[in-house]
XYZ file of N, CA and C in Angstrom:
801
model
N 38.188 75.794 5.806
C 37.142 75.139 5.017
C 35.750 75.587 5.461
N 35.800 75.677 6.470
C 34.264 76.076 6.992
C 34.213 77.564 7.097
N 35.107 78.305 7.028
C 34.597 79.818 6.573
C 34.422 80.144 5.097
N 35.041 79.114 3.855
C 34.838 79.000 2.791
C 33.275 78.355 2.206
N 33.110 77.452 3.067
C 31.791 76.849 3.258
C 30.719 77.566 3.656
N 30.811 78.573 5.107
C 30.094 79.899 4.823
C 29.602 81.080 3.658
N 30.628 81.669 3.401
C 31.180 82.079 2.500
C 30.044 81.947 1.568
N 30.240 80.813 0.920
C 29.362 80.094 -0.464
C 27.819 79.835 -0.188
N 27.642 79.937 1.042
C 25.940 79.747 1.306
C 25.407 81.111 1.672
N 26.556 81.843 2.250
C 25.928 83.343 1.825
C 25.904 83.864 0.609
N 26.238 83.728 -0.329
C 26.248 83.973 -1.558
C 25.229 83.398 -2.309
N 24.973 82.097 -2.323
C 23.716 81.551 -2.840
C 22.304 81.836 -2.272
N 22.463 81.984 -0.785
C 21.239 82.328 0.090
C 20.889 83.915 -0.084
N 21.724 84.609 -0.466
C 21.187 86.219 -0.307
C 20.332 86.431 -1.411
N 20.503 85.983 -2.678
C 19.707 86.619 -3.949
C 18.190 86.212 -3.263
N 18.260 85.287 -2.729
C 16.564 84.313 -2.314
C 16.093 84.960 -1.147
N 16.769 85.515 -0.363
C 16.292 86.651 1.057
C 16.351 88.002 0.461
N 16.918 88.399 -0.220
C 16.533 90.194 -1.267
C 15.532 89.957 -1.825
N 15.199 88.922 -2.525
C 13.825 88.649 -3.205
C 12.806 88.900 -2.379
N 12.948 88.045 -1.062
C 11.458 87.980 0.044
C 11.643 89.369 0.719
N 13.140 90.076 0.959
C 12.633 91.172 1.473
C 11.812 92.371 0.163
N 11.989 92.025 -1.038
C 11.724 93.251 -1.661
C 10.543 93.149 -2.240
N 9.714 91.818 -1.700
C 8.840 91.146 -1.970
C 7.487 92.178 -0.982
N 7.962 92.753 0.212
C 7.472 93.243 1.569
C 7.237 94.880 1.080
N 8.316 94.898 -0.054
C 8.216 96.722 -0.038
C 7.502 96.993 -1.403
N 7.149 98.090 -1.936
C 6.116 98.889 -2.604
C 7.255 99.435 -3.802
N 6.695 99.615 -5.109
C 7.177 99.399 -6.148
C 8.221 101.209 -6.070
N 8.089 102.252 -4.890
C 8.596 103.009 -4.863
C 10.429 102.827 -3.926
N 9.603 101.967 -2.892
C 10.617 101.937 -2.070
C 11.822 101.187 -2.823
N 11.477 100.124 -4.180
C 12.277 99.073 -4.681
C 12.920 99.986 -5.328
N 12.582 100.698 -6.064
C 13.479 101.473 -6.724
C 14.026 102.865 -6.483
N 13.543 102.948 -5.323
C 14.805 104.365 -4.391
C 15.837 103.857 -3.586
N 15.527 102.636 -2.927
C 16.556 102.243 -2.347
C 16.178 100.280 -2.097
N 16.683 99.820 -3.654
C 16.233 98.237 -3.143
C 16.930 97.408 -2.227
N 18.525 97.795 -1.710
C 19.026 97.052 -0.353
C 18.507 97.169 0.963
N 17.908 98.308 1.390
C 17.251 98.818 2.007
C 16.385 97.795 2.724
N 16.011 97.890 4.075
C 14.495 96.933 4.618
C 13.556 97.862 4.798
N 12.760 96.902 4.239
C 11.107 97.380 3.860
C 10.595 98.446 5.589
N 9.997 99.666 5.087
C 9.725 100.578 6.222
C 8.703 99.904 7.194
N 7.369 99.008 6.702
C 6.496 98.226 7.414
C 6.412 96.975 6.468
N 5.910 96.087 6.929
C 6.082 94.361 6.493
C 4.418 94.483 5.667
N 4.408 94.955 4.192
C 2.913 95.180 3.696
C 2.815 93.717 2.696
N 1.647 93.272 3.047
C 1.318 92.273 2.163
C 0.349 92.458 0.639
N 0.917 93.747 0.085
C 0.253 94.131 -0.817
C 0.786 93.088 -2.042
N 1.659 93.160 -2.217
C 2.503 92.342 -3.551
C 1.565 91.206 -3.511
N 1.752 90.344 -2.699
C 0.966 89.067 -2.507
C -0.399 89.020 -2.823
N -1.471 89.755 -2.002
C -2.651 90.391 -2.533
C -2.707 90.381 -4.142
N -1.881 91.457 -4.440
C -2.230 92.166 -5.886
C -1.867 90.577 -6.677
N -1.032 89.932 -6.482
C -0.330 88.716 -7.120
C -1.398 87.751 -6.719
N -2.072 87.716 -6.024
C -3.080 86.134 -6.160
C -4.543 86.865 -6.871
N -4.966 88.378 -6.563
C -5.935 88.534 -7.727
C -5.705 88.393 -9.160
N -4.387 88.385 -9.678
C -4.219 89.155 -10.656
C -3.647 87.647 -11.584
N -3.435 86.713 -10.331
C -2.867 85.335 -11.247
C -3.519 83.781 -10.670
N -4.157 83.476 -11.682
C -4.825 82.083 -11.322
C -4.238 81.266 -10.645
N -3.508 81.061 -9.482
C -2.530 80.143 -9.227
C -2.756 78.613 -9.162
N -4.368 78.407 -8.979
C -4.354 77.388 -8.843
C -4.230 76.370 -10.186
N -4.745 77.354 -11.441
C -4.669 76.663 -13.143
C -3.307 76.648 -13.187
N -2.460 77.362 -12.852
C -0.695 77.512 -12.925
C -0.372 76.591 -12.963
N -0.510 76.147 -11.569
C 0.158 74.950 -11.076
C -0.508 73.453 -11.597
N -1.929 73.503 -12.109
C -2.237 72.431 -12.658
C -1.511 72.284 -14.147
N -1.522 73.413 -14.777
C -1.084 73.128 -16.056
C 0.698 72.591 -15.935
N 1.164 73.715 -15.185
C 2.927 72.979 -14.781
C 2.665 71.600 -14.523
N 1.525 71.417 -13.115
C 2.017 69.779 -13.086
C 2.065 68.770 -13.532
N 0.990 69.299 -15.467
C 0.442 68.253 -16.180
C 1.884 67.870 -16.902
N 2.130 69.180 -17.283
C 3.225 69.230 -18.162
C 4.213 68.311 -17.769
N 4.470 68.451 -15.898
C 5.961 67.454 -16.019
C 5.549 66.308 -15.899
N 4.366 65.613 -15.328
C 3.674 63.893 -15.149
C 4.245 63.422 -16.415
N 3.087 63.811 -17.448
C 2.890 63.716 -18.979
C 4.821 63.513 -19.344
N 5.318 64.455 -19.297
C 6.693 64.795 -19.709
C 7.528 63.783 -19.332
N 7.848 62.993 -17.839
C 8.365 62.878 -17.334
C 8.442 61.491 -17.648
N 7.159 61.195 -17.591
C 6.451 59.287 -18.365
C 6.762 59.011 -19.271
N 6.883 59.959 -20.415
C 7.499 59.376 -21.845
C 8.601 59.638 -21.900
N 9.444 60.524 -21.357
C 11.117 60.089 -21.129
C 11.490 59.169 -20.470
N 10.780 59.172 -19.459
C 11.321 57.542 -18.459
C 11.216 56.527 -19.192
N 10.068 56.372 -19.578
C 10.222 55.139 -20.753
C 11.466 55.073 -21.914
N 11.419 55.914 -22.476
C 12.136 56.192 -23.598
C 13.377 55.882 -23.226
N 14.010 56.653 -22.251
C 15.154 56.899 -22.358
C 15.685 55.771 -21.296
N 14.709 54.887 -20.358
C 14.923 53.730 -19.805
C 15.853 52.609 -20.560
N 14.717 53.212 -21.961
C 14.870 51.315 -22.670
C 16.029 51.650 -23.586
N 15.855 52.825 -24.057
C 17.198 53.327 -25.431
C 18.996 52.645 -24.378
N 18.883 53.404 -23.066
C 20.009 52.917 -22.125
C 20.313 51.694 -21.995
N 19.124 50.989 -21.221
C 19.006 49.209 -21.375
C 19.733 48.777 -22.568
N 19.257 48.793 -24.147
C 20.150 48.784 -24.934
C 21.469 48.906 -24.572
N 21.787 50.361 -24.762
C 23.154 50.860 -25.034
C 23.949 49.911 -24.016
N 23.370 49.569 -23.045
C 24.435 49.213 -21.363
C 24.411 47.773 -21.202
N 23.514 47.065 -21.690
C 23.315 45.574 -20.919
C 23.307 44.909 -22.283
N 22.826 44.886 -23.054
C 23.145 44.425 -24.803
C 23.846 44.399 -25.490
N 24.291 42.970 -26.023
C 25.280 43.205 -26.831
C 24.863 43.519 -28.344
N 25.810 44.418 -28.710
C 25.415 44.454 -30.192
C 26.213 43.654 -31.223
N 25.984 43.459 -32.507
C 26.967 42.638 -33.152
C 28.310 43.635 -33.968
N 27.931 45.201 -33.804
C 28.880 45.646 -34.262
C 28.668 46.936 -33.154
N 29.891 47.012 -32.486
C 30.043 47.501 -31.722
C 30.615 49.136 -32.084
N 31.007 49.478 -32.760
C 30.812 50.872 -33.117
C 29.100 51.074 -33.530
N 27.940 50.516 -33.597
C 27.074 50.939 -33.412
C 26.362 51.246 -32.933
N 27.020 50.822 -31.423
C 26.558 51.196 -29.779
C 26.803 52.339 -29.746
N 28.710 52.573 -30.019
C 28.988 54.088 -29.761
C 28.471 55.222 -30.608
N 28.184 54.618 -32.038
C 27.631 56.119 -32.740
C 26.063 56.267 -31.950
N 25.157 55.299 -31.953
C 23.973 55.628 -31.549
C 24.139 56.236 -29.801
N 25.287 55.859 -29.191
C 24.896 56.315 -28.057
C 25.786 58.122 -27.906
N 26.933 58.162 -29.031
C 27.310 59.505 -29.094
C 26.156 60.003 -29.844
N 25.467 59.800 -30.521
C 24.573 60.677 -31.216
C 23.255 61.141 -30.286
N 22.933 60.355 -29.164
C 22.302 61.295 -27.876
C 22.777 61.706 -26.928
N 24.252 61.400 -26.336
C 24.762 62.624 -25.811
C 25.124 64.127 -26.693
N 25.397 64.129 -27.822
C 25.455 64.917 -28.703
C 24.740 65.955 -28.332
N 23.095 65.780 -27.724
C 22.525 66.862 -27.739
C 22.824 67.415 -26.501
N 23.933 67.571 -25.484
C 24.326 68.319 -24.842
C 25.208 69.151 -25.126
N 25.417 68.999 -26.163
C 25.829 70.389 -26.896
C 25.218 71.610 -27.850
N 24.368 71.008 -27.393
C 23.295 71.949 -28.424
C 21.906 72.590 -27.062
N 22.078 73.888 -27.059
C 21.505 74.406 -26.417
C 19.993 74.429 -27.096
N 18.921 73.867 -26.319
C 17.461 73.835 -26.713
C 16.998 75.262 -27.338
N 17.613 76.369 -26.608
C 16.640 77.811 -27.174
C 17.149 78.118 -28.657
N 18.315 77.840 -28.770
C 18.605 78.073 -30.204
C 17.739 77.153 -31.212
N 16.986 76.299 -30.818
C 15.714 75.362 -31.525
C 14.326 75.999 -31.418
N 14.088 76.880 -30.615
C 12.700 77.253 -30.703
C 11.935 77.893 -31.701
N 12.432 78.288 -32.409
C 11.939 78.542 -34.462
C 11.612 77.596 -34.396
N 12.783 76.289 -35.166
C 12.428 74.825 -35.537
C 11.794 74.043 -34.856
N 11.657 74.280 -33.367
C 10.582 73.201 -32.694
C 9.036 74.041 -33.200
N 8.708 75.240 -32.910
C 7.889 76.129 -32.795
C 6.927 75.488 -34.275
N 8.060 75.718 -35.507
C 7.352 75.035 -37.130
C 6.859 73.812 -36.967
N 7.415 72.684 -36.094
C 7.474 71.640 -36.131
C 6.219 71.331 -35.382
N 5.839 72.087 -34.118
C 4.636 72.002 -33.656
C 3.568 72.500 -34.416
N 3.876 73.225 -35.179
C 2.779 74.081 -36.375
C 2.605 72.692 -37.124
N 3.619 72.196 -37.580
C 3.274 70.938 -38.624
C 2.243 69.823 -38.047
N 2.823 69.379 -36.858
C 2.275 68.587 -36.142
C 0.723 68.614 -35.802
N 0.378 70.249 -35.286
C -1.045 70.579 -34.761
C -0.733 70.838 -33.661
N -0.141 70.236 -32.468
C 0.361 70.655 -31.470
C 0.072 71.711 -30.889
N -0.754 71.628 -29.910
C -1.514 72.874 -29.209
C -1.240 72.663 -27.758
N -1.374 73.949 -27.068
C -1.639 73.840 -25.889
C -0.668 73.319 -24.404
N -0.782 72.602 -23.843
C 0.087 71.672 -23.180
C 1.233 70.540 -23.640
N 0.281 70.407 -24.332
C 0.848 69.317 -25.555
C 2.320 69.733 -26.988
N 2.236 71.159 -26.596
C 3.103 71.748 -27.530
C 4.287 71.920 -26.909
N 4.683 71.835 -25.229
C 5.698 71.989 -24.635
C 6.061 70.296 -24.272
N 5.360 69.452 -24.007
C 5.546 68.348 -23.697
C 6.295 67.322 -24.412
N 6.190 67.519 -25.564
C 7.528 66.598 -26.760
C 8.770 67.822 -26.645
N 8.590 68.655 -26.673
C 10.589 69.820 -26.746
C 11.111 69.275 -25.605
N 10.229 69.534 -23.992
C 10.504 68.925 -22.877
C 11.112 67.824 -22.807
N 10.547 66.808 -23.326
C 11.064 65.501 -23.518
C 12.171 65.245 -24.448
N 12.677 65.866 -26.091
C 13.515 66.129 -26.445
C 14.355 66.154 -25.819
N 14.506 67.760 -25.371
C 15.914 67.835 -24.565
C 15.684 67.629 -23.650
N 15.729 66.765 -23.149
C 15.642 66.332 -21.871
C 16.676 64.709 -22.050
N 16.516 63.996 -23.281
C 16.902 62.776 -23.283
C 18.814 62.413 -23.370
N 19.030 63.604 -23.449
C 20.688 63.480 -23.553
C 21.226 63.093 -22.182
N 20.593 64.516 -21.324
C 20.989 64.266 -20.089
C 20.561 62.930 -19.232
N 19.439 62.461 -19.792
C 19.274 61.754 -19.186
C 19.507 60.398 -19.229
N 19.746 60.170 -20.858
C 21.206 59.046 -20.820
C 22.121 58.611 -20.518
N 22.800 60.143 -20.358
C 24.164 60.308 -19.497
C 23.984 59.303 -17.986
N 23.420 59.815 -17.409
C 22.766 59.435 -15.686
C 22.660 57.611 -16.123
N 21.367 57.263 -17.243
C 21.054 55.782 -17.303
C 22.089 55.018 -17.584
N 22.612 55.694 -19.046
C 23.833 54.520 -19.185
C 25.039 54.494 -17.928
N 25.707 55.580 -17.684
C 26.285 55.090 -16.643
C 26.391 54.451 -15.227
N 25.103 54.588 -15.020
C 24.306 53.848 -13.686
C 24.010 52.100 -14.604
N 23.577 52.006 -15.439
C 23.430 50.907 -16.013
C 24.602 49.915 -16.206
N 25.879 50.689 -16.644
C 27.078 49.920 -16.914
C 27.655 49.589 -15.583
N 27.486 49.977 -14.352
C 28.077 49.881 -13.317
C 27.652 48.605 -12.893
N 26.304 48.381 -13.005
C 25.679 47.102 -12.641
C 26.436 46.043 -12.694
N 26.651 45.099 -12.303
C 27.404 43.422 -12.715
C 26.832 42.734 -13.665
N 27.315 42.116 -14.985
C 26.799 41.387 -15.897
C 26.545 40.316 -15.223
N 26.776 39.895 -13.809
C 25.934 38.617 -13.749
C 25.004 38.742 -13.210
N 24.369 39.990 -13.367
C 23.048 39.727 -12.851
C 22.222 39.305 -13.722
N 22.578 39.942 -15.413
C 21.532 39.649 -16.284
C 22.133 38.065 -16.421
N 23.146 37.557 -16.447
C 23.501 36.412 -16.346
C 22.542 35.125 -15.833
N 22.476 35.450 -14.300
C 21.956 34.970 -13.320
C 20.276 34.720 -13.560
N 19.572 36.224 -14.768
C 18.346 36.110 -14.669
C 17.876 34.956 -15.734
N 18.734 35.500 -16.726
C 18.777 34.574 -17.982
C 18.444 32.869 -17.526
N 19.344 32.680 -17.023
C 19.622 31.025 -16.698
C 18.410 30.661 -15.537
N 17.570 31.673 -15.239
C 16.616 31.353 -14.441
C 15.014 31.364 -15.212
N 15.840 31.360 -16.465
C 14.170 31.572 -17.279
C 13.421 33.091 -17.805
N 14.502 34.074 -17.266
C 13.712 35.633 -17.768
C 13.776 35.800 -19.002
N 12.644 36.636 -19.543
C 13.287 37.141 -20.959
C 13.398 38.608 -20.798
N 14.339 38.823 -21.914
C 14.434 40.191 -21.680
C 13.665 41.609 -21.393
N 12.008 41.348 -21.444
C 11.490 42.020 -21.052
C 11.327 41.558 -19.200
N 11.356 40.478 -18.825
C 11.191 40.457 -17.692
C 12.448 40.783 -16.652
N 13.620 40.679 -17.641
C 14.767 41.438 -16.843
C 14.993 42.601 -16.525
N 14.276 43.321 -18.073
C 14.251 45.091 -17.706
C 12.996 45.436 -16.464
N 12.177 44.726 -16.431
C 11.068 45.147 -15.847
C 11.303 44.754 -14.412
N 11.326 43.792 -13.976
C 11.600 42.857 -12.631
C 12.569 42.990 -12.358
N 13.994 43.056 -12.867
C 15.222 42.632 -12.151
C 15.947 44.406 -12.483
N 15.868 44.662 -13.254
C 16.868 45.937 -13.553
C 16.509 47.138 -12.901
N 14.837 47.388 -13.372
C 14.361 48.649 -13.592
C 14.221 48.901 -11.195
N 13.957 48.065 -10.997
C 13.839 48.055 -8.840
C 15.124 48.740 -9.064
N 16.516 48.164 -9.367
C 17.561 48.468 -8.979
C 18.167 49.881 -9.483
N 16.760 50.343 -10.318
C 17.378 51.963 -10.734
C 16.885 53.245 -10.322
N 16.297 53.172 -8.975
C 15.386 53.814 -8.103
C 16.512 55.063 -8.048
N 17.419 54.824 -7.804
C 18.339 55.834 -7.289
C 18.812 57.047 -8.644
N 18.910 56.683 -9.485
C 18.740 56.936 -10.811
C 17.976 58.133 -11.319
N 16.910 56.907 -11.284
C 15.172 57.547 -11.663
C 15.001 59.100 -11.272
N 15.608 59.032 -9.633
C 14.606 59.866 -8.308
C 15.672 61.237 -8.816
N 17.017 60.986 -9.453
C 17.469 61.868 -10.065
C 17.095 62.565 -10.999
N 17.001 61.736 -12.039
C 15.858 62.489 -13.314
C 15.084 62.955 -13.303
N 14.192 62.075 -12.057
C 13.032 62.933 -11.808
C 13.026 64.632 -11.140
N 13.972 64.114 -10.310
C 14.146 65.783 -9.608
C 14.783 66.924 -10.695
N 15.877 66.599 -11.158
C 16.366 67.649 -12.275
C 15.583 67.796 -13.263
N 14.736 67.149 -13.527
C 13.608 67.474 -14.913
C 12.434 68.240 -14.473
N 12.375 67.900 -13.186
C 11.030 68.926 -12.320
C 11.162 70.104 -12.286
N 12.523 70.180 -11.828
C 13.067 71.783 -11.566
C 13.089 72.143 -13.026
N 13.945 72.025 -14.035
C 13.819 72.139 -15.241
C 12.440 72.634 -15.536
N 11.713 71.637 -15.882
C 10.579 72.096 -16.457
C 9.594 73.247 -15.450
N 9.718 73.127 -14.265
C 9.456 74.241 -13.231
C 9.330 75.658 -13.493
N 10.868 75.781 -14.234
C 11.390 77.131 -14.043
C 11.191 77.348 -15.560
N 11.139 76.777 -16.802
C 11.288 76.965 -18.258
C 10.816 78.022 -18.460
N 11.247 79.086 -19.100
C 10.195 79.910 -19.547
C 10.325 80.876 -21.252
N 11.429 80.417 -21.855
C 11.385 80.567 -23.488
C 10.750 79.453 -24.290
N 10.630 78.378 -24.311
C 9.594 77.604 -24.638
C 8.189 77.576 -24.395
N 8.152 77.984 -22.804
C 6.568 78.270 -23.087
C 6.141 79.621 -23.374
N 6.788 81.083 -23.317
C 6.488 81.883 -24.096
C 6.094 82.150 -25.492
N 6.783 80.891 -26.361
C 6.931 80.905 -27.590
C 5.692 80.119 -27.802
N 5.545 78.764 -27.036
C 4.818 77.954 -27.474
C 2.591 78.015 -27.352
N 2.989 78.594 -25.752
C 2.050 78.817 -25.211
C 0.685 80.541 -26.271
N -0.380 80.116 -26.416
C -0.771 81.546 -27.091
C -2.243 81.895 -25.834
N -2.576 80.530 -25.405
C -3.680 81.191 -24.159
C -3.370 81.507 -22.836
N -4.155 82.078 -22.293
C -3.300 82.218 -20.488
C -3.769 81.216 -20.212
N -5.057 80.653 -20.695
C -5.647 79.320 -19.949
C -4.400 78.116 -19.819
N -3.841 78.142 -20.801
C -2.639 76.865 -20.914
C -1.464 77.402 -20.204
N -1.032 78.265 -19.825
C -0.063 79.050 -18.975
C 0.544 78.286 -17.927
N 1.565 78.017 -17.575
C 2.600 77.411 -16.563
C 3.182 78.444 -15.483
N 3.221 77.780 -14.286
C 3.706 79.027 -13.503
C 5.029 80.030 -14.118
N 5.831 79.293 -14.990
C 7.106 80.519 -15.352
C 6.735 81.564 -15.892
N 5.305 81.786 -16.406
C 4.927 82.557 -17.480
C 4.205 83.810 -16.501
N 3.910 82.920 -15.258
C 3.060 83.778 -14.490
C 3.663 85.628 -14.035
N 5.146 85.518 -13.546
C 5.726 87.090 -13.440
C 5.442 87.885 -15.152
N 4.972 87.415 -15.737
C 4.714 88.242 -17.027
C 3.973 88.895 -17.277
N 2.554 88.581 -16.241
C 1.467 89.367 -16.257
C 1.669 90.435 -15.914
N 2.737 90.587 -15.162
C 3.076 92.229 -14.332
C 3.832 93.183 -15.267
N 4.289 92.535 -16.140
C 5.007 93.764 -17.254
C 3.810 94.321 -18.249
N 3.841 95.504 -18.279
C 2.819 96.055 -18.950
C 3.795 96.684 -20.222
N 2.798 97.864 -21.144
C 3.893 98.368 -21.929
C 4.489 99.669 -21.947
N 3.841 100.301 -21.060
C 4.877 101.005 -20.618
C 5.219 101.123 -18.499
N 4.747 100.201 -18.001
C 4.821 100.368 -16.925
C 4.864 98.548 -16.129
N 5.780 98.584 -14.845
C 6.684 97.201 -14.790
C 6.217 97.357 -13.203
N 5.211 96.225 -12.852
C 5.046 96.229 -11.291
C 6.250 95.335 -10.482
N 7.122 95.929 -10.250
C 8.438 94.687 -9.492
C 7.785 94.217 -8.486
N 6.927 95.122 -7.975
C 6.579 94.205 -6.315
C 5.778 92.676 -6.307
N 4.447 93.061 -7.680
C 4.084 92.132 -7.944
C 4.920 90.811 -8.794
N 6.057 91.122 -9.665
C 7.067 90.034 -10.133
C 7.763 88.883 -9.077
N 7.914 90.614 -8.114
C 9.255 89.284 -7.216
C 7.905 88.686 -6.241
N 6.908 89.091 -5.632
C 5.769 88.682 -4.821
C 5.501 87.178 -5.581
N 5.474 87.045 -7.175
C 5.086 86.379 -7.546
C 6.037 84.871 -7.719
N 7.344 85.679 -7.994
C 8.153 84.831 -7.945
C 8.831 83.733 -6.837
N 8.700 84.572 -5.788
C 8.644 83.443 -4.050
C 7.581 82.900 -4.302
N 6.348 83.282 -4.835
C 5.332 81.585 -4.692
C 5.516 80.661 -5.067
N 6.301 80.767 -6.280
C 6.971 80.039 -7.556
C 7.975 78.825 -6.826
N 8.643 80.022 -6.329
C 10.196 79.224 -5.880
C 9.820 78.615 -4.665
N 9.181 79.675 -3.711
C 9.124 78.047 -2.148
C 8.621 76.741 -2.614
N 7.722 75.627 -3.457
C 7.923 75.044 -3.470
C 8.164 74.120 -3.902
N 9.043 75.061 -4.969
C 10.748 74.235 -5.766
C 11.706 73.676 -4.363
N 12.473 74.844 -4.187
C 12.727 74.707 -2.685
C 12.530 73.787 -2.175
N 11.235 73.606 -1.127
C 11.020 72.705 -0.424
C 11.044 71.124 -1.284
N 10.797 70.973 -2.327
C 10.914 70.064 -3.130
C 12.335 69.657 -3.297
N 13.230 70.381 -3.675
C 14.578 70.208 -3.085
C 14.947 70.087 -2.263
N 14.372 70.534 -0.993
C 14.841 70.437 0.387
C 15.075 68.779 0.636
N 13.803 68.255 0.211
C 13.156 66.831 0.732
C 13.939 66.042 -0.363
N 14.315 66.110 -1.182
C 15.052 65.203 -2.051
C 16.270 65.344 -2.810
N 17.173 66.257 -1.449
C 18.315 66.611 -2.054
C 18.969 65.260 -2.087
N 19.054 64.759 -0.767
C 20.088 63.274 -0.739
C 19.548 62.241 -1.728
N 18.246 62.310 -2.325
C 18.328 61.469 -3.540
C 19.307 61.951 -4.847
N 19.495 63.117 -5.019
C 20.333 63.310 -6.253
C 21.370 63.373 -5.894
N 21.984 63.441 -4.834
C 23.636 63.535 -4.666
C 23.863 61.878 -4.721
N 22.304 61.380 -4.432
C 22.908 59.568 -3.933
C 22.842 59.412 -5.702
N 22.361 59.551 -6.592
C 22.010 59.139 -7.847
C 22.875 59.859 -8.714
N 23.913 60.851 -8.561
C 24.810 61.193 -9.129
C 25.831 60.424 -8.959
N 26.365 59.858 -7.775
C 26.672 58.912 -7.125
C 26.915 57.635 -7.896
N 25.638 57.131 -7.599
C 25.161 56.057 -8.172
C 25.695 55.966 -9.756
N 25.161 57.152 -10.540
C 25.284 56.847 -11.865
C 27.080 57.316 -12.291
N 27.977 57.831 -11.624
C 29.399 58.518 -12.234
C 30.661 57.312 -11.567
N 30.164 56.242 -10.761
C 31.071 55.294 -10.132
C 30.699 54.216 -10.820
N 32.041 53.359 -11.849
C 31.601 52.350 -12.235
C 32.232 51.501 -11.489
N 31.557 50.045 -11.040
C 32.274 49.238 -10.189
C 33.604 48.352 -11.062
């Protein structure tokens, strides 16, 4: 087990150490011999990659995108769950069609929508930041039902029981009594939608038309020219990108294994 366990972290860990080493070498050495280690440790890539890319607008525009993004799914897809999980309805196949009809969209891959979202933002006006921030949230709400309702149904009906007979109303149950107890949940969504929206980069190609509005995924793009492709500056660019995804994962892995957890065990 533990040489299998090896095994699998060398495999995931090497693509991310070829990157940083080829990150060190010069757009000749990458392509005469890219397994190869770099002849001297040159910090040109990096250089050429912070003149050549605003990093600091990057990362503001990414971070607007997921706040913004992240707030109106939490809401949304909080209360649509609440429904589906703790409410009774009076006809109960109307739980299941409305709640199969948003897992549904995990079968439907988002890029095959980017025409129809793309018109739809044309209709709308939808510019700018604002043009990735409703698709984001779109697909985003299947999965993230999945996670609420089943973390929701696990709960004990006597809790809403218990709140009821103490005077709550149903907004003060979702708010006060439910929503504390879905921390574990949340810190999931939150992390898989970060990374998600982190890394996106056919939506905002499509959507995006200024560099000013530009998200870090868009950023290795500056280096493709049309007839000539700087790799040193791509992958240089791309470790800025990724360390701190990474470290962002690092620090909140045991929240999503606890919130996968949390949401796939019903008591």
């Amino acid at each position: 087990m533990y040489v299998l366990i090896a095994i699998i972290t060398v495999l995931v860990v090497f693509p991310f150490i070829w990157m940083l080493v080829l990150s060190f070498k010069s757009n000749a050495e990458i392509l005469s011999n890219p397994l190869a280690l770099p002849h001297t440790l040159s910090w040109g890539n990096y250089v050429n990659a912070l003149k050549t890319l605003d990093y600091p607008r990057l990362y503001a525009n990414t971070f607007m995108v997921c706040v913004v993004a992240l707030a109106i799914e939490l809401v949304i897809t909080f209360l649509s769950s609440f429904a589906l999980a703790r409410m009774v309805f009076e006809h109960p196949n109307l739980r299941r069609l409305v709640y199969g009809f948003l897992i549904a969209g995990l079968c439907v891959s988002p890029f095959i929508l980017l025409f129809p979202v793309y018109k739809i933002n044309i209709f709308f006006g939808l510019r700018e930041q604002w043009a990735l921030v409703f698709p984001y949230v779109a697909s985003s709400i299947s999965f993230n039902t999945l996670l609420f309702v089943g973390y929701l149904q696990a709960l004990p009906p006597e809790i809403d029981e218990a709140a009821i007979i103490d005077g709550c109303s149903i907004w003060d149950l979702m708010v006060r009594i439910i929503l504390p107890m879905t921390k574990p949940v949340i810190a999931t969504v939150v992390i898989f939608n970060v990374l998600y929206m982190w890394n996106e980069y056919p939506f905002a190609s499509v959507m995006l038309r200024r560099q000013a509005d530009y998200t870090l995924a868009m950023g290795a793009s500056f280096f493709k020219g049309t007839y000539t492709v700087d790799y040193g500056g791509i992958v240089a660019s791309s470790v800025m990108i990724i360390i701190p995804e990474l470290i962002f994962y690092g620090v909140f892995q045991k929240k999503i294994v606890g919130g996968m957890v949390a949401g796939a065990v019903k008591g």
